[in-house]
Amino acid sequence: PWGTPLQPGIPEYTGDPTTRPTAAHQADMIGIGHDGMWFFPERARGRQSSQSGILCINHEFGRNPHVLGKHSPENLEDVRLSQHAHGVSLVELEERGGQWRVVHGPLNRRVHVNTPVAFSGPVVASPAGRELLDLNNRPHDARGTVNNCSSGHTPWGTYLTCEENFNGYFGATGDWVATEARQRYGFSKNGFGYGWEKFDARFDLSSQAFANEDNRFGWVVEIDPQNPVARPVKRTALGRFKHEGAALTEGKDGRVVVYMGDDQRFDYIYKFVSAENWRTMRARGASPLDEGRLYAARFNDDGSGEWLELNIDNPRLAARFANQAEVLTYARLAADALGATPMDRPEWTCIAPDGRVYCTLTNNSARSEADAANPLAPNPDGHIIRWRDSEQHTGTAFAWDIFLIAESTHGTADTFSDPDGIWADPDGRLFIQTDGNQLDGLNNQLLVADTGTGELRRLLTGVSGDEITGLAVTPDRRTLFCNTQHPGNGDPTRT
Ligand code: FEO
Ligand code: CA
Ligand code: CA
């Protein structure tokens, strides 16, 4: 839980306000708002352990009343406490006699809003791109990750944490310029009310000293769990949007393919394909996530689909953007220009063993016009879409269908709404997690579906006020880790 010390000598947070952590202690404790995660097994003598390893946990958000015990920060210490509760925890775990416990091991680590990070990929390859990230003026102070929603993991053993609603942590204490891009990404004077901008100018949209800090968030960030001193790396080739998650698979010729949702009403599904075989790229010292092509999805009504490449060589993008760095930094605007299909809030994606890709579309109460891929208007309960890509995930054509409409389960024993987390096991079971109001007095839940027959069964329900999210398994699949985010929604008596 939130407040678990990751190092010896730090007092535990018990939920009693008198034990509320200091900002410094929170930087060495598990954060709040657990979301996506993955288990990295310990490897010994060529075997992967299912009894010990590192669990990487995203900490998506924590409201001020919950974290600080008040609605607004009153000083920088309050802001730092809030910031340190966000980010990622890496924690060593071991199982003995059927019980898992935290180990105060050397790989325990917190990555939070003030952790030094690096940028990599096409945006930093040119002076124009470095300007977008203000790296020409401020090359050495790149810091932090925030609103870490879902996640991914690479075949080379690293963790990907995805920055979703980063816009809400910025505000403005004075005049600020609401550019078209800032509007498209949802920046506003008061953000989500965290109030960081009042004491930390980095999150003040009106601060000249921190110009373009907003462009430094909204990326997929790679973390090496085995190297606690390595900087997390923001992979700009994967584009900047409200990243929900990142599902990886190996495509044709060993290229790595990453599927990603942008969770906003009427936003898009994306994929990235590496330039070459990932092993070849790593052998020459390149990251497979730094060179490749980024696409947004168009779902045609006839069940076909097309991946639209976000490339400055396309005249429609060249007419609007100065260079590829702008295309990637303002990927939403680029996908708008190409005519990608506005979806009903794309959340997690996953790849089933038969090669089909699944994506949860959690809901869209604002939809007034249906299309074949988003067939309900409005869509209060969500659906799951799936597709099969050409050329083993690397092509630009796909064929899609709708796997499940949540509303169709209503009235059954396995009713659910608002699909969000999704993961397919190697036998083709599809694990589905929910985040939203469930019917029949149910709390949020974890279900499992058979991808062949569509048969659905409920595995567990959560507690009052929570969201069920985050899923990780040991290699032997005898342990499944699952998160309950914001149990009680800030009120411990509701759990
Ligand atoms: Fe972080 Fe869209 O859920
Ligand atoms: Ca989610
Ligand atoms: Ca959600």
Short mmCIF file of C-alpha atoms and ligand atoms in Angstrom, two decimals:
data_model
loop_
_atom_site.label_atom_id
_atom_site.label_comp_id
_atom_site.label_asym_id
_atom_site.label_seq_id
_atom_site.Cartn_x
_atom_site.Cartn_y
_atom_site.Cartn_z
CA PRO A 1 0.00 0.00 0.00
CA TRP A 2 0.79 3.72 -0.21
CA GLY A 3 3.28 4.65 2.50
CA THR A 4 5.20 1.35 2.61
CA PRO A 5 8.88 2.21 3.26
CA LEU A 6 11.26 1.05 0.54
CA GLN A 7 14.34 1.53 2.68
CA PRO A 8 15.05 0.70 6.32
CA GLY A 9 14.75 3.47 8.91
CA ILE A 10 11.70 5.18 7.40
CA PRO A 11 8.54 5.22 9.52
CA GLU A 12 5.55 3.50 7.96
CA TYR A 13 2.46 5.52 7.08
CA THR A 14 -0.45 3.76 8.76
CA GLY A 15 -3.27 5.99 7.53
CA ASP A 16 -3.29 7.80 10.88
CA PRO A 17 -2.78 11.50 10.01
CA THR A 18 -0.15 11.81 12.74
CA THR A 19 2.06 9.44 10.72
CA ARG A 20 1.61 11.32 7.41
CA PRO A 21 4.99 11.17 5.68
CA THR A 22 7.30 14.10 5.11
CA ALA A 23 8.11 14.89 1.49
CA ALA A 24 11.59 13.45 1.98
CA HIS A 25 10.24 10.20 3.42
CA GLN A 26 7.59 9.91 0.69
CA ALA A 27 10.45 9.88 -1.84
CA ASP A 28 11.50 6.51 -0.34
CA MET A 29 8.02 5.06 0.10
CA ILE A 30 5.46 3.42 -2.16
CA GLY A 31 3.39 6.15 -3.83
CA ILE A 32 -0.39 6.48 -4.11
CA GLY A 33 -2.94 5.66 -6.81
CA HIS A 34 -1.52 2.34 -8.02
CA ASP A 35 -2.18 1.67 -11.70
CA GLY A 36 -0.27 -0.27 -14.37
CA MET A 37 2.53 -2.54 -13.19
CA TRP A 38 4.71 -5.47 -14.17
CA PHE A 39 6.72 -8.15 -12.38
CA PHE A 40 10.36 -8.62 -13.41
CA PRO A 41 11.50 -12.01 -12.08
CA GLU A 42 14.88 -12.55 -10.59
CA ARG A 43 17.04 -14.55 -12.97
CA ALA A 44 19.47 -17.12 -11.66
CA ARG A 45 21.32 -19.81 -13.60
CA GLY A 46 19.25 -19.10 -16.71
CA ARG A 47 15.92 -19.56 -14.94
CA GLN A 48 13.27 -17.03 -14.05
CA SER A 49 12.05 -17.09 -10.48
CA SER A 50 8.38 -17.05 -9.61
CA GLN A 51 9.21 -16.45 -5.94
CA SER A 52 11.31 -13.30 -6.15
CA GLY A 53 11.67 -10.29 -8.36
CA ILE A 54 10.95 -6.60 -8.78
CA LEU A 55 7.43 -5.24 -9.02
CA CYS A 56 7.22 -1.91 -10.89
CA ILE A 57 4.08 0.00 -9.91
CA ASN A 58 2.70 3.17 -11.51
CA HIS A 59 1.23 5.82 -9.21
CA GLU A 60 -1.32 7.60 -11.32
CA PHE A 61 -2.78 10.26 -9.10
CA GLY A 62 -3.52 11.31 -5.53
CA ARG A 63 -5.85 14.13 -4.69
CA ASN A 64 -4.67 16.79 -2.26
CA PRO A 65 -7.21 15.98 0.51
CA HIS A 66 -6.00 12.39 0.52
CA VAL A 67 -2.25 13.00 0.26
CA LEU A 68 -1.92 16.32 2.09
CA GLY A 69 -5.03 16.28 4.29
CA LYS A 70 -6.08 19.65 2.78
CA HIS A 71 -7.41 20.93 -0.51
CA SER A 72 -4.44 23.07 -1.52
CA PRO A 73 -0.72 23.06 -0.80
CA GLU A 74 0.38 25.84 1.57
CA ASN A 75 4.10 25.71 0.86
CA LEU A 76 6.75 23.96 -1.23
CA GLU A 77 6.99 21.08 1.27
CA ASP A 78 3.32 20.27 0.61
CA VAL A 79 3.94 20.37 -3.15
CA ARG A 80 6.95 18.08 -2.83
CA LEU A 81 4.92 15.58 -0.78
CA SER A 82 2.27 15.51 -3.50
CA GLN A 83 4.90 15.22 -6.23
CA HIS A 84 6.73 12.39 -4.49
CA ALA A 85 3.49 10.43 -4.09
CA HIS A 86 3.24 10.35 -7.91
CA GLY A 87 5.49 8.44 -10.30
CA VAL A 88 6.70 4.85 -10.13
CA SER A 89 7.81 2.48 -7.36
CA LEU A 90 10.23 -0.35 -7.97
CA VAL A 91 10.10 -2.80 -5.10
CA GLU A 92 11.80 -6.13 -4.52
CA LEU A 93 9.40 -8.85 -3.41
CA GLU A 94 9.80 -12.45 -2.36
CA GLU A 95 7.38 -15.25 -1.60
CA ARG A 96 7.95 -17.60 1.31
CA GLY A 97 5.35 -20.13 2.42
CA GLY A 98 2.65 -18.61 0.27
CA GLN A 99 3.16 -15.07 1.57
CA TRP A 100 4.70 -12.26 -0.43
CA ARG A 101 6.70 -9.62 1.41
CA VAL A 102 8.67 -6.48 0.62
CA VAL A 103 12.44 -6.84 0.67
CA HIS A 104 14.59 -3.79 1.40
CA GLY A 105 16.87 -4.71 -1.49
CA PRO A 106 19.36 -2.67 -3.52
CA LEU A 107 17.02 -2.40 -6.52
CA ASN A 108 14.25 -0.66 -4.59
CA ARG A 109 13.75 2.74 -6.11
CA ARG A 110 11.33 5.59 -6.45
CA VAL A 111 10.97 7.55 -9.67
CA HIS A 112 8.84 10.64 -9.11
CA VAL A 113 8.14 14.14 -10.39
CA ASN A 114 11.61 15.42 -9.47
CA THR A 115 13.75 12.46 -10.56
CA PRO A 116 16.33 13.40 -13.23
CA VAL A 117 15.33 11.96 -16.60
CA ALA A 118 16.76 11.93 -20.13
CA PHE A 119 15.08 12.56 -23.48
CA SER A 120 15.87 10.45 -26.49
CA GLY A 121 14.71 9.91 -30.06
CA PRO A 122 13.78 12.13 -33.01
CA VAL A 123 12.61 15.20 -31.06
CA VAL A 124 16.00 15.72 -29.41
CA ALA A 125 17.91 14.97 -32.63
CA SER A 126 17.44 18.49 -34.02
CA PRO A 127 17.90 22.00 -32.55
CA ALA A 128 14.27 22.72 -33.46
CA GLY A 129 13.12 19.72 -31.48
CA ARG A 130 15.35 20.59 -28.56
CA GLU A 131 13.75 24.03 -28.58
CA LEU A 132 10.33 22.42 -28.20
CA LEU A 133 11.59 20.78 -25.00
CA ASP A 134 13.58 23.88 -23.95
CA LEU A 135 16.70 21.70 -23.95
CA ASN A 136 18.77 24.33 -25.76
CA ASN A 137 18.43 26.69 -22.78
CA ARG A 138 17.96 24.15 -20.01
CA PRO A 139 19.73 20.97 -21.07
CA HIS A 140 20.53 19.63 -17.62
CA ASP A 141 17.34 19.98 -15.63
CA ALA A 142 15.02 17.49 -17.31
CA ARG A 143 13.11 15.97 -14.45
CA GLY A 144 10.22 13.82 -13.59
CA THR A 145 7.28 11.77 -14.70
CA VAL A 146 3.65 12.25 -13.67
CA ASN A 147 0.17 10.72 -13.93
CA ASN A 148 1.67 7.33 -14.64
CA CYS A 149 -1.27 5.38 -15.90
CA SER A 150 -0.78 2.04 -17.55
CA SER A 151 2.51 0.51 -18.55
CA GLY A 152 4.34 -1.87 -20.80
CA HIS A 153 7.41 -4.06 -20.72
CA THR A 154 9.99 -4.73 -23.39
CA PRO A 155 11.53 -8.01 -24.59
CA TRP A 156 14.89 -6.64 -23.36
CA GLY A 157 13.69 -6.44 -19.76
CA THR A 158 12.75 -2.80 -19.21
CA TYR A 159 9.58 -1.18 -17.92
CA LEU A 160 7.57 1.45 -19.80
CA THR A 161 5.54 3.93 -17.75
CA CYS A 162 2.99 6.05 -19.58
CA GLU A 163 2.16 9.69 -18.81
CA GLU A 164 -1.57 10.27 -19.15
CA ASN A 165 -3.33 13.36 -17.69
CA PHE A 166 -0.15 15.42 -17.31
CA ASN A 167 -1.98 18.61 -18.29
CA GLY A 168 -3.84 18.71 -14.97
CA TYR A 169 -0.67 19.28 -12.93
CA PHE A 170 0.05 22.62 -14.61
CA GLY A 171 -1.63 25.90 -13.80
CA ALA A 172 -0.92 29.59 -14.31
CA THR A 173 -0.27 32.25 -11.69
CA GLY A 174 -0.28 35.00 -14.31
CA ASP A 175 -0.76 35.56 -18.02
CA TRP A 176 -0.17 32.51 -20.16
CA VAL A 177 -0.53 31.71 -23.82
CA ALA A 178 -3.24 29.17 -24.59
CA THR A 179 -1.75 28.01 -27.88
CA GLU A 180 -3.71 25.70 -30.13
CA ALA A 181 -1.57 22.79 -28.93
CA ARG A 182 -2.05 23.64 -25.26
CA GLN A 183 -5.79 23.77 -25.81
CA ARG A 184 -5.75 20.46 -27.68
CA TYR A 185 -3.92 18.87 -24.72
CA GLY A 186 -6.29 20.39 -22.18
CA PHE A 187 -4.10 22.88 -20.29
CA SER A 188 -5.98 25.44 -18.25
CA LYS A 189 -5.38 28.16 -15.66
CA ASN A 190 -6.19 25.96 -12.68
CA GLY A 191 -5.46 22.48 -14.02
CA PHE A 192 -6.98 19.80 -11.82
CA GLY A 193 -6.51 21.96 -8.72
CA TYR A 194 -3.26 20.45 -7.42
CA GLY A 195 -1.85 23.95 -6.98
CA TRP A 196 1.75 22.95 -7.68
CA GLU A 197 2.23 26.09 -9.79
CA LYS A 198 1.84 28.29 -6.71
CA PHE A 199 5.11 27.08 -5.17
CA ASP A 200 6.94 25.33 -8.02
CA ALA A 201 7.40 27.58 -11.07
CA ARG A 202 8.18 24.54 -13.20
CA PHE A 203 4.44 23.84 -13.31
CA ASP A 204 3.46 27.47 -13.85
CA LEU A 205 2.43 27.98 -17.46
CA SER A 206 3.12 31.71 -17.07
CA SER A 207 6.75 31.20 -15.99
CA GLN A 208 9.26 32.39 -18.59
CA ALA A 209 12.04 30.54 -16.78
CA PHE A 210 10.32 27.22 -17.45
CA ALA A 211 9.08 27.80 -20.97
CA ASN A 212 7.98 24.61 -22.71
CA GLU A 213 8.09 22.56 -19.49
CA ASP A 214 4.60 21.36 -20.52
CA ASN A 215 6.11 19.72 -23.62
CA ARG A 216 8.35 17.63 -21.38
CA PHE A 217 5.36 15.55 -20.25
CA GLY A 218 3.03 13.26 -22.18
CA TRP A 219 5.62 10.68 -23.19
CA VAL A 220 6.34 7.00 -22.72
CA VAL A 221 9.22 6.63 -20.27
CA GLU A 222 11.58 3.64 -20.18
CA ILE A 223 12.99 2.48 -16.84
CA ASP A 224 15.60 -0.25 -16.36
CA PRO A 225 14.57 -2.10 -13.17
CA GLN A 226 18.00 -3.72 -12.88
CA ASN A 227 19.90 -0.43 -12.83
CA PRO A 228 18.77 1.83 -9.98
CA VAL A 229 21.08 4.69 -10.99
CA ALA A 230 20.13 4.81 -14.70
CA ARG A 231 17.99 7.78 -15.67
CA PRO A 232 14.50 7.01 -16.92
CA VAL A 233 14.39 7.86 -20.65
CA LYS A 234 11.52 9.63 -22.37
CA ARG A 235 11.15 7.99 -25.79
CA THR A 236 9.98 10.76 -28.11
CA ALA A 237 9.58 8.48 -31.15
CA LEU A 238 6.40 7.14 -29.52
CA GLY A 239 4.75 10.56 -29.70
CA ARG A 240 3.27 12.90 -27.14
CA PHE A 241 -0.33 12.43 -26.12
CA LYS A 242 -2.26 11.27 -23.06
CA HIS A 243 -0.62 7.88 -23.02
CA GLU A 244 -2.73 5.22 -21.39
CA GLY A 245 -0.46 2.23 -21.91
CA ALA A 246 2.03 0.54 -24.22
CA ALA A 247 1.60 -3.07 -25.35
CA LEU A 248 4.64 -4.52 -27.11
CA THR A 249 5.04 -7.45 -29.45
CA GLU A 250 7.66 -8.68 -31.86
CA GLY A 251 6.57 -8.19 -35.48
CA LYS A 252 7.90 -9.19 -38.86
CA ASP A 253 11.70 -9.37 -39.12
CA GLY A 254 11.99 -9.00 -35.36
CA ARG A 255 10.83 -5.40 -35.35
CA VAL A 256 9.23 -4.31 -32.10
CA VAL A 257 5.68 -3.00 -32.33
CA VAL A 258 4.03 -0.88 -29.63
CA TYR A 259 0.26 -0.35 -29.46
CA MET A 260 -0.95 2.68 -27.49
CA GLY A 261 -4.23 4.37 -26.60
CA ASP A 262 -4.81 8.09 -26.00
CA ASP A 263 -7.51 8.24 -23.34
CA GLN A 264 -9.74 11.17 -24.10
CA ARG A 265 -13.16 11.28 -25.65
CA PHE A 266 -12.75 11.24 -29.45
CA ASP A 267 -9.01 10.58 -29.35
CA TYR A 268 -6.99 7.96 -31.14
CA ILE A 269 -5.26 4.60 -31.12
CA TYR A 270 -1.58 4.62 -32.18
CA LYS A 271 1.15 2.15 -33.01
CA PHE A 272 4.90 2.41 -33.33
CA VAL A 273 7.05 0.08 -35.43
CA SER A 274 10.81 0.04 -34.89
CA ALA A 275 13.09 0.66 -37.86
CA GLU A 276 14.82 -2.71 -37.68
CA ASN A 277 15.05 -5.95 -35.76
CA TRP A 278 15.23 -4.97 -32.10
CA ARG A 279 18.14 -7.27 -31.36
CA THR A 280 20.16 -5.80 -34.24
CA MET A 281 19.44 -2.28 -33.06
CA ARG A 282 20.45 -3.02 -29.50
CA ALA A 283 23.60 -4.79 -30.70
CA ARG A 284 24.71 -1.56 -32.38
CA GLY A 285 23.89 0.48 -29.30
CA ALA A 286 20.62 1.97 -30.54
CA SER A 287 17.29 1.81 -28.75
CA PRO A 288 14.56 0.09 -30.77
CA LEU A 289 12.23 2.75 -29.31
CA ASP A 290 14.23 5.65 -30.80
CA GLU A 291 13.99 4.92 -34.53
CA GLY A 292 10.83 3.88 -36.32
CA ARG A 293 7.44 4.93 -37.59
CA LEU A 294 4.45 6.20 -35.61
CA TYR A 295 0.91 5.69 -36.90
CA ALA A 296 -2.65 6.58 -35.89
CA ALA A 297 -5.57 4.27 -36.67
CA ARG A 298 -8.42 4.85 -39.07
CA PHE A 299 -11.29 2.37 -38.66
CA ASN A 300 -13.41 2.15 -41.83
CA ASP A 301 -17.06 1.20 -41.48
CA ASP A 302 -16.58 -1.94 -43.61
CA GLY A 303 -14.30 -3.63 -41.07
CA SER A 304 -11.07 -2.63 -42.75
CA GLY A 305 -8.62 -0.20 -41.26
CA GLU A 306 -5.54 1.78 -42.10
CA TRP A 307 -2.55 2.94 -40.10
CA LEU A 308 -1.82 6.56 -41.01
CA GLU A 309 1.84 7.42 -40.63
CA LEU A 310 2.68 10.59 -38.71
CA ASN A 311 5.51 11.63 -41.02
CA ILE A 312 6.46 15.15 -42.05
CA ASP A 313 6.93 13.84 -45.60
CA ASN A 314 3.15 13.67 -45.88
CA PRO A 315 2.08 16.95 -47.58
CA ARG A 316 -0.86 17.31 -45.21
CA LEU A 317 1.56 17.39 -42.27
CA ALA A 318 4.20 19.43 -44.08
CA ALA A 319 1.55 22.10 -44.66
CA ARG A 320 0.95 22.37 -40.95
CA PHE A 321 4.19 21.51 -39.14
CA ALA A 322 7.76 22.70 -39.58
CA ASN A 323 9.49 19.41 -38.85
CA GLN A 324 9.10 15.86 -37.53
CA ALA A 325 9.85 17.04 -33.98
CA GLU A 326 6.65 19.12 -34.06
CA VAL A 327 4.70 16.20 -35.53
CA LEU A 328 5.73 13.96 -32.63
CA THR A 329 5.37 16.60 -29.90
CA TYR A 330 1.91 17.54 -31.13
CA ALA A 331 0.92 14.04 -32.25
CA ARG A 332 -2.74 14.69 -31.50
CA LEU A 333 -2.81 17.59 -33.95
CA ALA A 334 -0.98 15.52 -36.56
CA ALA A 335 -3.45 12.65 -36.20
CA ASP A 336 -6.31 15.18 -36.49
CA ALA A 337 -4.86 16.38 -39.78
CA LEU A 338 -4.60 12.85 -41.18
CA GLY A 339 -8.19 11.88 -40.38
CA ALA A 340 -7.65 9.21 -37.73
CA THR A 341 -10.87 7.82 -36.22
CA PRO A 342 -12.06 9.52 -33.01
CA MET A 343 -12.67 6.71 -30.50
CA ASP A 344 -14.62 6.28 -27.26
CA ARG A 345 -11.67 6.86 -24.90
CA PRO A 346 -8.99 4.28 -25.79
CA GLU A 347 -7.55 2.80 -22.60
CA TRP A 348 -5.34 -0.31 -22.47
CA THR A 349 -4.31 -2.45 -25.42
CA CYS A 350 -3.01 -6.03 -25.41
CA ILE A 351 -1.94 -8.66 -27.88
CA ALA A 352 -3.49 -12.13 -27.72
CA PRO A 353 -1.44 -15.21 -28.64
CA ASP A 354 -3.30 -15.54 -31.95
CA GLY A 355 -1.92 -12.13 -32.96
CA ARG A 356 -5.13 -10.18 -32.51
CA VAL A 357 -4.85 -6.84 -30.72
CA TYR A 358 -7.53 -5.81 -28.23
CA CYS A 359 -8.28 -2.28 -27.01
CA THR A 360 -10.74 -1.20 -24.33
CA LEU A 361 -12.90 1.83 -25.15
CA THR A 362 -14.10 2.69 -21.73
CA ASN A 363 -17.11 4.96 -22.45
CA ASN A 364 -18.10 8.18 -24.15
CA SER A 365 -21.15 9.92 -22.81
CA ALA A 366 -20.56 12.81 -25.24
CA ARG A 367 -20.87 10.81 -28.46
CA SER A 368 -23.87 11.96 -30.48
CA GLU A 369 -23.11 10.20 -33.77
CA ALA A 370 -22.28 6.52 -33.91
CA ASP A 371 -19.95 4.89 -36.43
CA ALA A 372 -19.21 1.22 -36.96
CA ALA A 373 -16.19 1.17 -34.62
CA ASN A 374 -17.98 3.22 -31.95
CA PRO A 375 -21.52 1.94 -32.46
CA LEU A 376 -23.33 3.47 -29.47
CA ALA A 377 -24.27 7.14 -29.16
CA PRO A 378 -23.98 7.92 -26.35
CA ASN A 379 -21.81 5.08 -25.09
CA PRO A 380 -22.07 5.13 -21.26
CA ASP A 381 -20.64 1.63 -20.62
CA GLY A 382 -17.94 1.09 -23.23
CA HIS A 383 -16.82 -1.72 -25.53
CA ILE A 384 -13.78 -3.71 -26.60
CA ILE A 385 -12.55 -3.57 -30.18
CA ARG A 386 -9.98 -5.89 -31.76
CA TRP A 387 -8.03 -6.08 -34.99
CA ARG A 388 -5.48 -8.09 -36.87
CA ASP A 389 -2.67 -6.19 -38.59
CA SER A 390 -1.15 -7.05 -41.92
CA GLU A 391 2.49 -8.17 -42.18
CA GLN A 392 2.74 -9.51 -38.65
CA HIS A 393 1.90 -6.20 -36.99
CA THR A 394 4.22 -4.12 -39.19
CA GLY A 395 1.88 -3.34 -42.11
CA THR A 396 -0.44 -0.39 -42.64
CA ALA A 397 -3.69 -2.34 -43.18
CA PHE A 398 -5.79 -4.13 -40.61
CA ALA A 399 -9.12 -5.92 -40.24
CA TRP A 400 -11.20 -5.16 -37.16
CA ASP A 401 -14.34 -6.24 -35.37
CA ILE A 402 -16.02 -5.56 -32.06
CA PHE A 403 -15.28 -8.22 -29.46
CA LEU A 404 -17.72 -7.19 -26.77
CA ILE A 405 -20.14 -4.39 -25.98
CA ALA A 406 -20.38 -3.97 -22.21
CA GLU A 407 -24.08 -3.19 -22.40
CA SER A 408 -24.67 -6.64 -23.90
CA THR A 409 -23.59 -8.21 -20.57
CA HIS A 410 -26.15 -6.28 -18.58
CA GLY A 411 -28.79 -8.54 -17.08
CA THR A 412 -26.37 -11.48 -16.99
CA ALA A 413 -24.48 -12.86 -13.99
CA ASP A 414 -21.27 -11.39 -15.40
CA THR A 415 -22.46 -7.86 -16.01
CA PHE A 416 -19.83 -5.16 -16.30
CA SER A 417 -19.30 -1.60 -17.52
CA ASP A 418 -16.35 0.65 -18.31
CA PRO A 419 -13.60 -1.77 -19.41
CA ASP A 420 -10.13 -0.30 -18.80
CA GLY A 421 -7.23 -2.67 -17.95
CA ILE A 422 -6.78 -5.58 -20.36
CA TRP A 423 -4.21 -8.35 -20.67
CA ALA A 424 -4.14 -11.62 -22.60
CA ASP A 425 -2.39 -14.62 -21.11
CA PRO A 426 -0.39 -17.06 -23.27
CA ASP A 427 -3.41 -19.41 -23.41
CA GLY A 428 -5.74 -16.77 -24.86
CA ARG A 429 -7.59 -15.78 -21.71
CA LEU A 430 -8.44 -12.11 -21.74
CA PHE A 431 -8.34 -10.41 -18.34
CA ILE A 432 -10.56 -7.31 -18.19
CA GLN A 433 -10.54 -4.70 -15.43
CA THR A 434 -13.18 -2.05 -14.90
CA ASP A 435 -13.16 1.61 -13.85
CA GLY A 436 -16.59 3.18 -13.53
CA ASN A 437 -20.07 2.74 -12.15
CA GLN A 438 -21.03 -0.94 -12.28
CA LEU A 439 -24.60 -2.18 -12.32
CA ASP A 440 -26.44 -4.17 -9.67
CA GLY A 441 -24.55 -2.63 -6.76
CA LEU A 442 -21.28 -4.19 -7.87
CA ASN A 443 -17.96 -2.59 -7.18
CA ASN A 444 -15.31 -2.47 -9.89
CA GLN A 445 -14.11 -5.87 -10.96
CA LEU A 446 -11.72 -8.20 -12.74
CA LEU A 447 -13.24 -10.53 -15.32
CA VAL A 448 -11.81 -13.11 -17.65
CA ALA A 449 -13.06 -13.79 -21.18
CA ASP A 450 -12.32 -16.63 -23.55
CA THR A 451 -11.05 -14.97 -26.74
CA GLY A 452 -12.32 -17.92 -28.76
CA THR A 453 -15.90 -18.22 -27.48
CA GLY A 454 -16.41 -14.83 -25.83
CA GLU A 455 -17.50 -16.60 -22.62
CA LEU A 456 -17.11 -14.25 -19.65
CA ARG A 457 -16.58 -14.94 -15.93
CA ARG A 458 -16.06 -12.60 -12.99
CA LEU A 459 -12.89 -13.26 -10.96
CA LEU A 460 -13.10 -10.62 -8.23
CA THR A 461 -14.78 -7.41 -7.21
CA GLY A 462 -13.10 -4.50 -5.46
CA VAL A 463 -14.12 -2.34 -2.53
CA SER A 464 -16.29 0.74 -2.36
CA GLY A 465 -15.07 3.69 -4.39
CA ASP A 466 -12.11 1.94 -5.98
CA GLU A 467 -10.96 1.16 -9.51
CA ILE A 468 -9.56 -2.27 -10.31
CA THR A 469 -6.44 -1.75 -12.40
CA GLY A 470 -2.92 -2.99 -12.92
CA LEU A 471 -2.14 -6.61 -13.49
CA ALA A 472 1.10 -8.55 -13.30
CA VAL A 473 1.90 -12.24 -13.11
CA THR A 474 4.83 -14.38 -12.12
CA PRO A 475 6.37 -16.52 -14.90
CA ASP A 476 4.60 -19.64 -13.59
CA ARG A 477 1.29 -17.71 -13.53
CA ARG A 478 0.52 -18.95 -10.04
CA THR A 479 0.56 -15.42 -8.61
CA LEU A 480 -1.41 -12.53 -10.06
CA PHE A 481 -0.88 -9.05 -8.65
CA CYS A 482 -3.87 -6.71 -9.03
CA ASN A 483 -4.36 -3.14 -7.83
CA THR A 484 -7.26 -1.49 -6.08
CA GLN A 485 -6.80 2.21 -6.84
CA HIS A 486 -8.29 4.79 -4.47
CA PRO A 487 -10.18 2.29 -2.25
CA GLY A 488 -12.87 4.27 -0.46
CA ASN A 489 -12.06 7.22 -2.73
CA GLY A 490 -10.25 9.00 0.11
CA ASP A 491 -12.65 7.93 2.84
CA PRO A 492 -11.25 4.95 4.81
CA THR A 493 -14.66 4.26 6.36
CA ARG A 494 -16.02 3.36 2.91
CA THR A 495 -13.71 0.42 2.31
FE1 FEO B 1 -5.38 6.38 -16.42
FE2 FEO B 1 -7.34 6.33 -18.79
O1 FEO B 1 -6.83 5.74 -17.21
CA CA B 2 -7.05 3.43 -17.05
CA CA B 3 -10.52 4.69 -16.74
#
